Amino acid sequence: MLCCFLFTTALPAADLLTIDNGSVKVGIDREKGGAITWLSSDAYPRNIVNIADPGRLIQQSYYAGRRLDRTSEGQSKAWSPWSWNPIQGGGVGSEGSKGSWARVTAFEKTGNTLYSETIPKLWDMPDEEAEAVMRQWTTLEPNMPGVVCVQCEIKTMRRDDDPWGETKSSPQEVPACYFTRNFESVQSYLGNGKWRPEHQPPGPPWGRTTPPRKAMAMFEPSGQGVAVFSPTSGESWNFGPHGGGQSNDPAAGPCMHVAPIDRVPLGRKTTFRYRYWLIVGNESEIASRLDALWTKYSSEKSQLVDPST
């Protein structure tokens, strides 16, 4: 899988677009599917996002249809059989390769909003574009330091005779998040400043838990953390470490993972939209910000448009 070091001085400005309000900095990368590849805070200026391969990052990831064995077509044996799984970052790649990054067709910064449009790759295949387009708007939450708001959209354009079959309800990662391995202290937020520690041995398979306020946070040893708030998610979230050690290297193999899960029936011609929030800070700062977000957005709904129904 592809390992690339990402620092603010390592990429041309045209490939990494960022917005920064002093308390939080977030960036998207043209060379990595237009996904979020940078997140940092004033108290933790290093990059929190793991970018070791196209399956990491903070990105859109969706599933539909039945699981297929396509190894005769080059499907990765490690990911077979597999369902239709368009990934914003890219695909796992062929045997012995380092992955294939998705193609970005729009990439721009307007004020405090980053916009990307991506033709995703199928995760399990060496270099196969999915019949879909993903759009993403990344901005800073108004009047709330340390908070990023991300709006995601996928439009599926699958052929009527493709092999994955008819629409069925499938688990969707809303979104898939990978952070550096040193953010290893995992907690679910319970509201009003209260937390519940979560424990899971290294995976995959990942652990599962049910955060009642649709928010989980991960903290590094000095007390700085990153949280994900996904109000449209279901009860169950995936989470856990991968690999060992305390690495703060964004390009290292070991990482931390969290993914809010929602079950959504993505059809062959479907548009699905949702929003989530990223929050940085220490435990008390994140708790205060999550309480404010819950008050404003706990009734948030995703949107699914399927002309065939």
mmCIF file of C-alpha atoms in Angstrom:
data_model
loop_
_atom_site.group_PDB
_atom_site.id
_atom_site.type_symbol
_atom_site.label_atom_id
_atom_site.label_comp_id
_atom_site.label_asym_id
_atom_site.label_seq_id
_atom_site.Cartn_x
_atom_site.Cartn_y
_atom_site.Cartn_z
ATOM 1 C CA MET A 1 0.000 0.000 0.000
ATOM 2 C CA LEU A 2 1.175 3.471 -0.825
ATOM 3 C CA CYS A 3 3.033 5.355 1.878
ATOM 4 C CA CYS A 4 3.543 9.067 1.337
ATOM 5 C CA PHE A 5 4.957 11.576 3.801
ATOM 6 C CA LEU A 6 2.801 14.693 4.031
ATOM 7 C CA PHE A 7 4.046 17.890 5.597
ATOM 8 C CA THR A 8 3.088 21.452 4.795
ATOM 9 C CA THR A 9 6.389 21.947 2.951
ATOM 10 C CA ALA A 10 6.350 18.613 1.100
ATOM 11 C CA LEU A 11 3.523 19.224 -1.367
ATOM 12 C CA PRO A 12 2.971 22.044 -3.839
ATOM 13 C CA ALA A 13 0.239 24.410 -2.720
ATOM 14 C CA ALA A 14 -1.924 23.275 -5.639
ATOM 15 C CA ASP A 15 -2.069 19.713 -4.288
ATOM 16 C CA LEU A 16 -2.931 20.527 -0.666
ATOM 17 C CA LEU A 17 -5.646 23.061 0.120
ATOM 18 C CA THR A 18 -6.136 24.093 3.759
ATOM 19 C CA ILE A 19 -8.316 26.338 5.879
ATOM 20 C CA ASP A 20 -7.242 27.509 9.330
ATOM 21 C CA ASN A 21 -8.880 29.715 11.948
ATOM 22 C CA GLY A 22 -6.078 29.554 14.527
ATOM 23 C CA SER A 23 -7.635 26.776 16.622
ATOM 24 C CA VAL A 24 -7.965 24.119 13.914
ATOM 25 C CA LYS A 25 -6.402 23.483 10.512
ATOM 26 C CA VAL A 26 -7.868 21.059 7.970
ATOM 27 C CA GLY A 27 -6.715 20.155 4.475
ATOM 28 C CA ILE A 28 -7.735 18.123 1.419
ATOM 29 C CA ASP A 29 -5.305 16.612 -1.079
ATOM 30 C CA ARG A 30 -5.730 16.515 -4.861
ATOM 31 C CA GLU A 31 -3.328 13.557 -5.146
ATOM 32 C CA LYS A 32 -5.262 11.520 -2.571
ATOM 33 C CA GLY A 33 -8.789 11.585 -3.913
ATOM 34 C CA GLY A 34 -9.681 15.009 -2.545
ATOM 35 C CA ALA A 35 -10.126 13.404 0.883
ATOM 36 C CA ILE A 36 -9.119 14.999 4.182
ATOM 37 C CA THR A 37 -5.411 14.336 4.694
ATOM 38 C CA TRP A 38 -4.564 17.016 7.254
ATOM 39 C CA LEU A 39 -6.056 17.868 10.645
ATOM 40 C CA SER A 40 -4.253 19.686 13.446
ATOM 41 C CA SER A 41 -4.872 22.136 16.274
ATOM 42 C CA ASP A 42 -3.046 25.075 17.810
ATOM 43 C CA ALA A 43 -2.043 22.853 20.763
ATOM 44 C CA TYR A 44 -1.117 19.881 18.516
ATOM 45 C CA PRO A 45 0.325 21.313 15.268
ATOM 46 C CA ARG A 46 1.373 17.930 13.845
ATOM 47 C CA ASN A 47 -0.887 16.129 11.376
ATOM 48 C CA ILE A 48 -3.356 13.818 13.170
ATOM 49 C CA VAL A 49 -4.533 11.999 9.993
ATOM 50 C CA ASN A 50 -2.973 8.676 8.983
ATOM 51 C CA ILE A 51 -2.241 8.753 5.240
ATOM 52 C CA ALA A 52 -0.337 5.450 4.840
ATOM 53 C CA ASP A 53 -2.445 4.174 1.915
ATOM 54 C CA PRO A 54 -5.636 4.927 -0.069
ATOM 55 C CA GLY A 55 -7.781 3.119 2.501
ATOM 56 C CA ARG A 56 -6.771 5.421 5.378
ATOM 57 C CA LEU A 57 -7.325 9.230 5.470
ATOM 58 C CA ILE A 58 -10.657 10.742 6.587
ATOM 59 C CA GLN A 59 -12.862 9.821 3.686
ATOM 60 C CA GLN A 60 -16.126 8.689 2.169
ATOM 61 C CA SER A 61 -16.662 4.927 1.894
ATOM 62 C CA TYR A 62 -19.823 3.130 0.816
ATOM 63 C CA TYR A 63 -21.090 -0.410 0.199
ATOM 64 C CA ALA A 64 -23.808 -1.887 -2.012
ATOM 65 C CA GLY A 65 -24.896 -5.174 -3.541
ATOM 66 C CA ARG A 66 -23.742 -8.727 -3.025
ATOM 67 C CA ARG A 67 -20.204 -9.902 -2.306
ATOM 68 C CA LEU A 68 -18.392 -11.177 -5.391
ATOM 69 C CA ASP A 69 -15.267 -13.236 -6.032
ATOM 70 C CA ARG A 70 -13.480 -11.329 -8.820
ATOM 71 C CA THR A 71 -10.000 -12.717 -8.268
ATOM 72 C CA SER A 72 -9.886 -13.837 -11.908
ATOM 73 C CA GLU A 73 -10.161 -10.125 -12.800
ATOM 74 C CA GLY A 74 -7.375 -9.071 -10.440
ATOM 75 C CA GLN A 75 -9.347 -8.614 -7.213
ATOM 76 C CA SER A 76 -7.121 -8.637 -4.132
ATOM 77 C CA LYS A 77 -7.201 -12.061 -2.490
ATOM 78 C CA ALA A 78 -7.181 -10.337 0.892
ATOM 79 C CA TRP A 79 -10.460 -8.593 -0.001
ATOM 80 C CA SER A 80 -12.404 -11.372 -1.715
ATOM 81 C CA PRO A 81 -15.292 -11.866 -1.920
ATOM 82 C CA TRP A 82 -16.237 -8.191 -1.630
ATOM 83 C CA SER A 83 -19.251 -5.994 -2.324
ATOM 84 C CA TRP A 84 -19.393 -2.844 -4.468
ATOM 85 C CA ASN A 85 -17.220 -0.524 -2.360
ATOM 86 C CA PRO A 86 -16.334 2.886 -3.846
ATOM 87 C CA ILE A 87 -13.554 4.591 -1.854
ATOM 88 C CA GLN A 88 -12.756 8.303 -2.040
ATOM 89 C CA GLY A 89 -9.030 7.709 -1.486
ATOM 90 C CA GLY A 90 -8.532 4.870 -3.959
ATOM 91 C CA GLY A 91 -8.074 1.121 -4.344
ATOM 92 C CA VAL A 92 -5.933 -1.481 -2.610
ATOM 93 C CA GLY A 93 -3.939 -2.075 -5.798
ATOM 94 C CA SER A 94 -2.621 -5.182 -7.516
ATOM 95 C CA GLU A 95 -0.449 -7.883 -5.963
ATOM 96 C CA GLY A 96 2.787 -6.296 -4.767
ATOM 97 C CA SER A 97 1.738 -2.740 -5.664
ATOM 98 C CA LYS A 98 1.212 0.171 -3.326
ATOM 99 C CA GLY A 99 -2.379 1.042 -4.181
ATOM 100 C CA SER A 100 -4.106 3.277 -6.704
ATOM 101 C CA TRP A 101 -5.352 6.772 -5.840
ATOM 102 C CA ALA A 102 -8.731 8.055 -7.024
ATOM 103 C CA ARG A 103 -9.121 10.689 -9.738
ATOM 104 C CA VAL A 104 -10.121 14.217 -8.682
ATOM 105 C CA THR A 105 -12.171 16.204 -11.198
ATOM 106 C CA ALA A 106 -12.787 19.386 -9.151
ATOM 107 C CA PHE A 107 -10.591 20.844 -6.414
ATOM 108 C CA GLU A 108 -10.973 24.376 -5.086
ATOM 109 C CA LYS A 109 -10.944 26.712 -2.107
ATOM 110 C CA THR A 110 -13.532 29.459 -1.799
ATOM 111 C CA GLY A 111 -13.268 31.533 1.358
ATOM 112 C CA ASN A 112 -13.394 29.076 4.260
ATOM 113 C CA THR A 113 -14.763 26.182 2.188
ATOM 114 C CA LEU A 114 -12.791 23.406 0.499
ATOM 115 C CA TYR A 115 -14.551 21.564 -2.316
ATOM 116 C CA SER A 116 -13.597 18.350 -4.089
ATOM 117 C CA GLU A 117 -15.244 16.139 -6.672
ATOM 118 C CA THR A 118 -13.887 12.628 -7.101
ATOM 119 C CA ILE A 119 -14.353 9.576 -9.290
ATOM 120 C CA PRO A 120 -13.738 6.917 -6.607
ATOM 121 C CA LYS A 121 -11.972 3.583 -7.005
ATOM 122 C CA LEU A 122 -13.341 0.186 -6.016
ATOM 123 C CA TRP A 123 -11.359 -0.724 -2.917
ATOM 124 C CA ASP A 124 -10.846 -4.426 -3.700
ATOM 125 C CA MET A 125 -9.634 -3.996 -7.291
ATOM 126 C CA PRO A 126 -6.168 -3.057 -8.603
ATOM 127 C CA ASP A 127 -7.199 0.101 -10.449
ATOM 128 C CA GLU A 128 -10.906 0.156 -11.265
ATOM 129 C CA GLU A 129 -12.993 3.308 -11.162
ATOM 130 C CA ALA A 130 -16.431 2.981 -9.615
ATOM 131 C CA GLU A 131 -19.504 4.103 -11.523
ATOM 132 C CA ALA A 132 -20.082 6.956 -9.097
ATOM 133 C CA VAL A 133 -19.046 10.486 -8.245
ATOM 134 C CA MET A 134 -18.330 11.824 -4.750
ATOM 135 C CA ARG A 135 -18.570 15.477 -3.745
ATOM 136 C CA GLN A 136 -17.388 17.018 -0.498
ATOM 137 C CA TRP A 137 -17.600 20.449 1.142
ATOM 138 C CA THR A 138 -15.262 21.002 4.104
ATOM 139 C CA THR A 139 -15.652 24.167 6.162
ATOM 140 C CA LEU A 140 -15.148 25.652 9.633
ATOM 141 C CA GLU A 141 -18.134 25.585 11.969
ATOM 142 C CA PRO A 142 -19.179 29.227 12.575
ATOM 143 C CA ASN A 143 -18.547 30.672 16.033
ATOM 144 C CA MET A 144 -17.149 27.407 17.370
ATOM 145 C CA PRO A 145 -13.354 27.107 17.714
ATOM 146 C CA GLY A 146 -11.747 23.762 16.979
ATOM 147 C CA VAL A 147 -14.678 22.430 14.915
ATOM 148 C CA VAL A 148 -14.797 21.395 11.244
ATOM 149 C CA CYS A 149 -18.038 20.605 9.386
ATOM 150 C CA VAL A 150 -17.958 18.208 6.424
ATOM 151 C CA GLN A 151 -20.804 17.643 3.969
ATOM 152 C CA CYS A 152 -20.561 14.469 1.868
ATOM 153 C CA GLU A 153 -22.412 13.293 -1.207
ATOM 154 C CA ILE A 154 -22.251 10.225 -3.438
ATOM 155 C CA LYS A 155 -24.144 9.825 -6.692
ATOM 156 C CA THR A 156 -24.194 6.229 -7.932
ATOM 157 C CA MET A 157 -24.388 5.542 -11.661
ATOM 158 C CA ARG A 158 -24.173 1.750 -11.841
ATOM 159 C CA ARG A 159 -25.236 -0.114 -14.988
ATOM 160 C CA ASP A 160 -28.552 -1.946 -14.820
ATOM 161 C CA ASP A 161 -26.842 -5.229 -15.672
ATOM 162 C CA ASP A 162 -23.830 -4.959 -13.363
ATOM 163 C CA PRO A 163 -22.999 -8.087 -11.304
ATOM 164 C CA TRP A 164 -23.610 -6.706 -7.796
ATOM 165 C CA GLY A 165 -27.378 -7.064 -8.065
ATOM 166 C CA GLU A 166 -30.350 -5.249 -6.681
ATOM 167 C CA THR A 167 -30.580 -2.673 -3.910
ATOM 168 C CA LYS A 168 -30.281 -3.867 -0.345
ATOM 169 C CA SER A 169 -29.566 -2.191 2.961
ATOM 170 C CA SER A 170 -25.819 -2.126 3.592
ATOM 171 C CA PRO A 171 -23.598 -0.625 6.304
ATOM 172 C CA GLN A 172 -22.066 2.723 5.320
ATOM 173 C CA GLU A 173 -19.079 4.400 6.982
ATOM 174 C CA VAL A 174 -20.188 7.972 7.702
ATOM 175 C CA PRO A 175 -17.268 8.592 7.475
ATOM 176 C CA ALA A 176 -14.184 6.318 7.658
ATOM 177 C CA CYS A 177 -11.492 7.963 9.837
ATOM 178 C CA TYR A 178 -7.869 6.974 10.421
ATOM 179 C CA PHE A 179 -5.647 8.834 12.879
ATOM 180 C CA THR A 180 -2.028 8.486 13.973
ATOM 181 C CA ARG A 181 -1.365 5.618 16.379
ATOM 182 C CA ASN A 182 -0.465 7.818 19.373
ATOM 183 C CA PHE A 183 -4.136 8.864 19.733
ATOM 184 C CA GLU A 184 -4.768 5.535 21.442
ATOM 185 C CA SER A 185 -6.991 6.492 24.392
ATOM 186 C CA VAL A 186 -10.533 5.993 23.054
ATOM 187 C CA GLN A 187 -13.672 7.344 24.730
ATOM 188 C CA SER A 188 -17.355 7.590 23.860
ATOM 189 C CA TYR A 189 -19.022 10.845 24.824
ATOM 190 C CA LEU A 190 -22.032 10.565 27.152
ATOM 191 C CA GLY A 191 -22.922 14.251 27.377
ATOM 192 C CA ASN A 192 -22.526 16.936 30.070
ATOM 193 C CA GLY A 193 -18.776 16.387 30.329
ATOM 194 C CA LYS A 194 -18.994 12.642 30.966
ATOM 195 C CA TRP A 195 -17.018 10.014 29.059
ATOM 196 C CA ARG A 196 -16.902 6.220 28.797
ATOM 197 C CA PRO A 197 -13.533 4.550 28.115
ATOM 198 C CA GLU A 198 -13.503 2.054 25.250
ATOM 199 C CA HIS A 199 -11.030 -0.810 24.871
ATOM 200 C CA GLN A 200 -10.238 -2.959 21.859
ATOM 201 C CA PRO A 201 -7.225 -5.101 20.880
ATOM 202 C CA PRO A 202 -5.558 -4.305 17.546
ATOM 203 C CA GLY A 203 -7.566 -5.207 14.454
ATOM 204 C CA PRO A 204 -9.072 -5.615 12.012
ATOM 205 C CA PRO A 205 -11.573 -6.940 12.791
ATOM 206 C CA TRP A 206 -12.562 -3.728 14.536
ATOM 207 C CA GLY A 207 -14.405 -3.391 17.790
ATOM 208 C CA ARG A 208 -17.969 -2.148 18.028
ATOM 209 C CA THR A 209 -19.585 0.180 20.517
ATOM 210 C CA THR A 210 -22.693 2.362 20.843
ATOM 211 C CA PRO A 211 -21.882 6.003 21.703
ATOM 212 C CA PRO A 212 -25.183 7.492 22.950
ATOM 213 C CA ARG A 213 -24.363 11.019 21.761
ATOM 214 C CA LYS A 214 -23.109 9.840 18.336
ATOM 215 C CA ALA A 215 -19.581 10.988 19.205
ATOM 216 C CA MET A 216 -16.251 9.324 19.987
ATOM 217 C CA ALA A 217 -12.851 10.854 20.759
ATOM 218 C CA MET A 218 -9.254 9.670 20.757
ATOM 219 C CA PHE A 219 -6.535 11.266 22.897
ATOM 220 C CA GLU A 220 -2.732 11.209 22.818
ATOM 221 C CA PRO A 221 -0.556 11.113 25.982
ATOM 222 C CA SER A 222 -0.357 14.890 26.498
ATOM 223 C CA GLY A 223 -4.163 15.124 26.565
ATOM 224 C CA GLN A 224 -4.858 16.520 23.104
ATOM 225 C CA GLY A 225 -7.638 14.791 21.225
ATOM 226 C CA VAL A 226 -9.735 14.478 18.109
ATOM 227 C CA ALA A 227 -13.438 13.622 18.084
ATOM 228 C CA VAL A 228 -15.952 12.634 15.438
ATOM 229 C CA PHE A 229 -19.625 13.628 15.730
ATOM 230 C CA SER A 230 -21.922 11.942 13.197
ATOM 231 C CA PRO A 231 -25.537 12.631 14.157
ATOM 232 C CA THR A 232 -27.057 10.653 11.270
ATOM 233 C CA SER A 233 -25.209 7.444 12.184
ATOM 234 C CA GLY A 234 -26.881 4.406 13.668
ATOM 235 C CA GLU A 235 -26.261 3.018 17.131
ATOM 236 C CA SER A 236 -23.183 0.929 16.283
ATOM 237 C CA TRP A 237 -19.734 2.377 15.513
ATOM 238 C CA ASN A 238 -16.548 0.566 14.500
ATOM 239 C CA PHE A 239 -13.304 1.507 16.238
ATOM 240 C CA GLY A 240 -9.926 0.263 17.320
ATOM 241 C CA PRO A 241 -6.150 0.358 16.897
ATOM 242 C CA HIS A 242 -4.139 -1.237 14.133
ATOM 243 C CA GLY A 243 -0.572 -2.249 14.927
ATOM 244 C CA GLY A 244 1.386 -1.323 18.037
ATOM 245 C CA GLY A 245 3.579 1.434 19.369
ATOM 246 C CA GLN A 246 3.040 5.131 19.957
ATOM 247 C CA SER A 247 3.846 6.418 16.488
ATOM 248 C CA ASN A 248 2.919 9.993 15.641
ATOM 249 C CA ASP A 249 3.998 9.486 12.013
ATOM 250 C CA PRO A 250 1.072 10.067 9.578
ATOM 251 C CA ALA A 251 2.675 7.710 7.034
ATOM 252 C CA ALA A 252 3.279 4.808 9.455
ATOM 253 C CA GLY A 253 1.404 1.520 9.143
ATOM 254 C CA PRO A 254 0.028 1.505 12.719
ATOM 255 C CA CYS A 255 -3.015 3.742 13.160
ATOM 256 C CA MET A 256 -6.260 4.347 15.030
ATOM 257 C CA HIS A 257 -9.620 3.841 13.334
ATOM 258 C CA VAL A 258 -13.157 4.998 13.988
ATOM 259 C CA ALA A 259 -16.174 4.793 11.687
ATOM 260 C CA PRO A 260 -19.755 5.761 12.522
ATOM 261 C CA ILE A 261 -22.037 3.266 10.773
ATOM 262 C CA ASP A 262 -25.410 3.840 9.134
ATOM 263 C CA ARG A 263 -27.399 1.247 7.177
ATOM 264 C CA VAL A 264 -28.508 2.751 3.860
ATOM 265 C CA PRO A 265 -29.900 1.021 0.719
ATOM 266 C CA LEU A 266 -27.728 2.526 -2.019
ATOM 267 C CA GLY A 267 -29.330 1.744 -5.356
ATOM 268 C CA ARG A 268 -27.858 1.734 -8.838
ATOM 269 C CA LYS A 269 -28.983 5.334 -9.386
ATOM 270 C CA THR A 270 -28.958 6.886 -5.924
ATOM 271 C CA THR A 271 -27.844 10.174 -4.381
ATOM 272 C CA PHE A 272 -26.942 10.026 -0.678
ATOM 273 C CA ARG A 273 -25.952 13.040 1.452
ATOM 274 C CA TYR A 274 -24.953 13.479 5.080
ATOM 275 C CA ARG A 275 -22.843 15.717 7.348
ATOM 276 C CA TYR A 276 -20.396 15.071 10.165
ATOM 277 C CA TRP A 277 -18.118 17.154 12.383
ATOM 278 C CA LEU A 278 -14.466 16.869 13.465
ATOM 279 C CA ILE A 279 -13.472 18.408 16.791
ATOM 280 C CA VAL A 280 -9.974 19.029 18.183
ATOM 281 C CA GLY A 281 -8.838 20.141 21.634
ATOM 282 C CA ASN A 282 -8.366 18.743 25.128
ATOM 283 C CA GLU A 283 -11.003 16.689 26.922
ATOM 284 C CA SER A 284 -12.904 19.608 28.438
ATOM 285 C CA GLU A 285 -12.786 21.652 25.227
ATOM 286 C CA ILE A 286 -14.045 18.748 23.141
ATOM 287 C CA ALA A 287 -16.821 17.993 25.668
ATOM 288 C CA SER A 288 -18.045 21.591 25.596
ATOM 289 C CA ARG A 289 -18.002 21.661 21.808
ATOM 290 C CA LEU A 290 -19.800 18.323 21.532
ATOM 291 C CA ASP A 291 -22.545 19.550 23.886
ATOM 292 C CA ALA A 292 -23.030 22.615 21.681
ATOM 293 C CA LEU A 293 -23.087 20.498 18.516
ATOM 294 C CA TRP A 294 -25.602 18.081 20.052
ATOM 295 C CA THR A 295 -27.913 20.978 20.914
ATOM 296 C CA LYS A 296 -27.751 22.307 17.352
ATOM 297 C CA TYR A 297 -27.607 19.142 15.255
ATOM 298 C CA SER A 298 -28.864 16.080 17.141
ATOM 299 C CA SER A 299 -31.966 15.971 14.918
ATOM 300 C CA GLU A 300 -29.909 16.128 11.705
ATOM 301 C CA LYS A 301 -31.100 13.685 9.011
ATOM 302 C CA SER A 302 -29.270 12.240 6.026
ATOM 303 C CA GLN A 303 -30.853 12.438 2.579
ATOM 304 C CA LEU A 304 -31.378 9.537 0.198
ATOM 305 C CA VAL A 305 -32.808 10.130 -3.270
ATOM 306 C CA ASP A 306 -33.556 7.070 -5.417
ATOM 307 C CA PRO A 307 -35.626 7.734 -8.577
ATOM 308 C CA SER A 308 -36.457 4.031 -8.868
ATOM 309 C CA THR A 309 -38.476 3.966 -5.634
#
